[in-house]
Coordinates of C-alpha atoms in Angstrom, one line a residue:
R1 CA -3.7 23.2 -3.4
R2 CA -4.7 19.6 -4.0
P3 CA -8.1 18.8 -5.4
R4 CA -10.8 18.0 -2.8
I5 CA -11.0 14.4 -4.1
I6 CA -7.5 13.7 -2.8
N7 CA -8.5 14.8 0.7
I8 CA -11.6 12.6 0.5
M9 CA -9.5 9.7 -0.7
L10 CA -7.1 10.4 2.2
S11 CA -9.8 10.2 4.8
R12 CA -11.3 7.1 3.2
T13 CA -7.8 5.5 3.0
I14 CA -7.2 6.0 6.7
A15 CA -10.7 4.8 7.7
I16 CA -10.4 1.7 5.5
S17 CA -7.0 0.9 6.8
A18 CA -8.0 1.3 10.4
R19 CA -11.1 -0.9 10.1
T20 CA -9.2 -3.6 8.1
A21 CA -6.4 -3.8 10.6
V22 CA -8.7 -3.9 13.6
R23 CA -10.8 -6.7 12.1
R24 CA -7.7 -8.8 11.2
G25 CA -6.2 -8.4 14.7
F26 CA -3.1 -6.5 13.4
R27 CA -1.0 -9.7 13.1
T28 CA -2.6 -12.0 10.6
S29 CA -0.1 -11.5 7.8
A30 CA 1.7 -14.4 6.3
V31 CA 4.4 -14.7 3.8
L32 CA 4.4 -18.0 1.8
R33 CA 7.2 -18.9 -0.5
A34 CA 7.2 -21.6 -3.2
D35 CA 10.2 -23.3 -4.7
D36 CA 9.0 -23.0 -8.2
E37 CA 11.7 -21.7 -10.6
V38 CA 11.4 -19.4 -13.6
A39 CA 14.1 -18.7 -16.1
P40 CA 16.3 -15.7 -14.9
G41 CA 15.7 -12.6 -16.9
S42 CA 12.0 -13.3 -17.5
A43 CA 9.8 -10.2 -17.9
L44 CA 7.7 -9.1 -14.9
T45 CA 4.0 -8.6 -15.6
L46 CA 2.2 -6.3 -13.2
N47 CA -1.5 -6.1 -12.3
F48 CA -2.1 -3.4 -9.8
N49 CA -5.7 -2.7 -8.8
S50 CA -8.0 -1.0 -6.3
P51 CA -11.8 -1.2 -6.2
Y52 CA -11.8 2.2 -7.9
A53 CA -9.1 2.0 -10.5
T54 CA -6.9 -0.3 -12.5
L55 CA -3.4 1.2 -12.4
F56 CA -1.5 -1.5 -14.3
D57 CA -3.3 -4.2 -16.3
A58 CA -0.9 -6.9 -17.5
E59 CA 1.8 -4.4 -18.1
V60 CA 5.4 -5.5 -18.4
V61 CA 7.6 -3.6 -16.0
D62 CA 11.2 -3.8 -14.8
S63 CA 10.6 -4.0 -11.1
V64 CA 8.2 -3.4 -8.2
I65 CA 9.0 -2.6 -4.6
V66 CA 6.2 -3.3 -2.1
P67 CA 5.8 -2.6 1.6
G68 CA 5.2 -6.1 2.8
A69 CA 4.0 -6.7 6.4
M70 CA 7.3 -8.5 7.1
G71 CA 9.3 -5.7 5.5
E72 CA 9.8 -4.0 2.2
Y73 CA 10.9 -6.2 -0.7
G74 CA 11.5 -5.9 -4.4
V75 CA 10.2 -8.1 -7.3
T76 CA 11.7 -8.6 -10.7
G77 CA 11.2 -11.1 -13.5
G78 CA 12.0 -14.6 -12.4
H79 CA 11.2 -14.0 -8.7
S80 CA 10.0 -16.9 -6.6
A81 CA 6.4 -17.1 -5.7
V82 CA 5.4 -14.9 -2.7
I83 CA 2.2 -13.9 -1.0
S84 CA 2.3 -11.0 1.4
Q85 CA -0.1 -8.7 3.2
L86 CA 0.9 -5.1 2.6
Q87 CA 1.3 -2.5 5.3
P88 CA 0.7 1.2 4.8
G89 CA 3.6 2.5 2.6
V90 CA 4.8 3.1 -0.9
V91 CA 4.5 0.7 -3.9
S92 CA 7.3 1.8 -6.4
V93 CA 6.9 0.7 -9.9
T94 CA 9.8 1.1 -12.4
R95 CA 8.6 0.6 -15.9
T96 CA 12.1 0.4 -17.5
K97 CA 15.6 0.2 -16.1
D98 CA 16.3 3.9 -16.9
A99 CA 12.9 5.2 -15.8
A100 CA 12.2 7.0 -12.5
P101 CA 9.9 4.9 -10.3
E102 CA 6.2 5.7 -10.1
R103 CA 5.4 5.9 -6.3
Y104 CA 1.9 5.1 -5.0
F105 CA 0.9 5.3 -1.3
V106 CA -1.2 2.3 -0.3
S107 CA -3.1 1.9 2.9
G108 CA -2.6 -1.9 2.9
G109 CA -3.7 -4.8 0.7
F110 CA -2.1 -7.9 -0.7
A111 CA 0.6 -8.8 -3.2
F112 CA 0.8 -12.1 -5.0
T113 CA 3.9 -12.9 -7.0
H114 CA 3.3 -16.1 -9.0
S115 CA 6.0 -18.4 -10.3
N116 CA 5.3 -17.4 -13.9
S117 CA 6.6 -13.8 -13.2
V118 CA 3.2 -12.2 -12.8
T119 CA 2.6 -10.0 -9.8
D120 CA -0.9 -9.0 -8.7
I121 CA -1.3 -6.2 -6.2
S122 CA -4.7 -5.6 -4.7
V123 CA -5.2 -2.6 -2.4
A124 CA -8.1 -0.7 -0.9
E125 CA -6.7 2.7 -2.0
A126 CA -3.7 3.9 -4.0
V127 CA -2.7 7.5 -4.4
L128 CA 0.3 8.9 -6.2
V129 CA 2.6 10.2 -3.5
E130 CA 2.9 13.5 -5.3
D131 CA -0.9 14.0 -4.9
L132 CA -0.8 13.7 -1.1
D133 CA -1.6 16.9 0.7
A134 CA 0.8 17.3 3.7
A135 CA -1.5 19.8 5.5
A136 CA -4.4 17.3 5.2
V137 CA -2.3 14.4 6.5
N138 CA -1.0 16.5 9.4
A139 CA -4.5 17.5 10.3
E140 CA -5.7 13.9 10.2
L141 CA -2.6 12.8 12.2
A142 CA -3.5 15.4 14.9
A143 CA -7.2 14.2 15.0
N144 CA -6.1 10.6 15.3
E145 CA -3.6 11.4 18.0
S146 CA -6.3 13.3 19.9
A147 CA -8.7 10.3 19.5
M148 CA -6.1 7.9 20.7
A149 CA -5.3 10.0 23.8
S150 CA -9.0 10.1 24.8
A151 CA -9.9 6.5 23.9
V152 CA -10.1 3.8 26.5
D153 CA -7.1 1.4 26.3
G154 CA -8.0 -1.8 24.4
S155 CA -11.2 -0.3 22.9
M156 CA -12.1 -0.3 19.2
E157 CA -11.8 3.5 19.2
A158 CA -8.2 3.3 20.5
A159 CA -7.3 0.6 17.9
E160 CA -8.8 2.6 15.0
A161 CA -7.0 5.8 16.2
R162 CA -3.7 3.9 16.5
V163 CA -4.0 2.6 12.9
G164 CA -4.9 6.1 11.7
V165 CA -1.8 7.5 13.4
E166 CA 0.4 4.8 11.9
T167 CA -1.1 5.4 8.4
C168 CA -0.6 9.1 8.6
R169 CA 3.0 8.7 9.8
A170 CA 3.6 6.4 6.8
M171 CA 2.1 9.0 4.5
L172 CA 4.3 11.7 5.9
S173 CA 7.3 9.4 5.6
A174 CA 6.4 8.7 1.9
M175 CA 6.3 12.5 1.2
A176 CA 9.7 13.2 2.9

């Protein structure tokens, strides 16, 4: 059994993700690219934070894969500058070429890759995928599906339930 704190974080993650998506109208993401160049082979420095924890603080890593709103993409040293809204999904951090990636489920947020090979990831919540509780996610999915079925189309309740369903499905996909 997973600690109760993971279940609390799970509920908070889904609620935050739902409120954030509803407020932003679901489609306010933008990806901006700059033509700045950095020498190939530059080290990638990662800053990965939530309001509750600093997961990586100016740590040099091999690569990061993020669930951008326009699709998943990878970042390595020397990457062009990119700003992206994140959708619910997995941020994978590979510390060295031979290491297994560390996988964090995020409910959304933003990733900023600067032209100097620094990537900043800011999220509302981040949970190690291995710490997610499948039973709790399935229960939350059922509750959101029920709420979505009983909500009036176009209402705030329907929108929040839909985002909750999408977030739970992303969590289940991350655990598969």
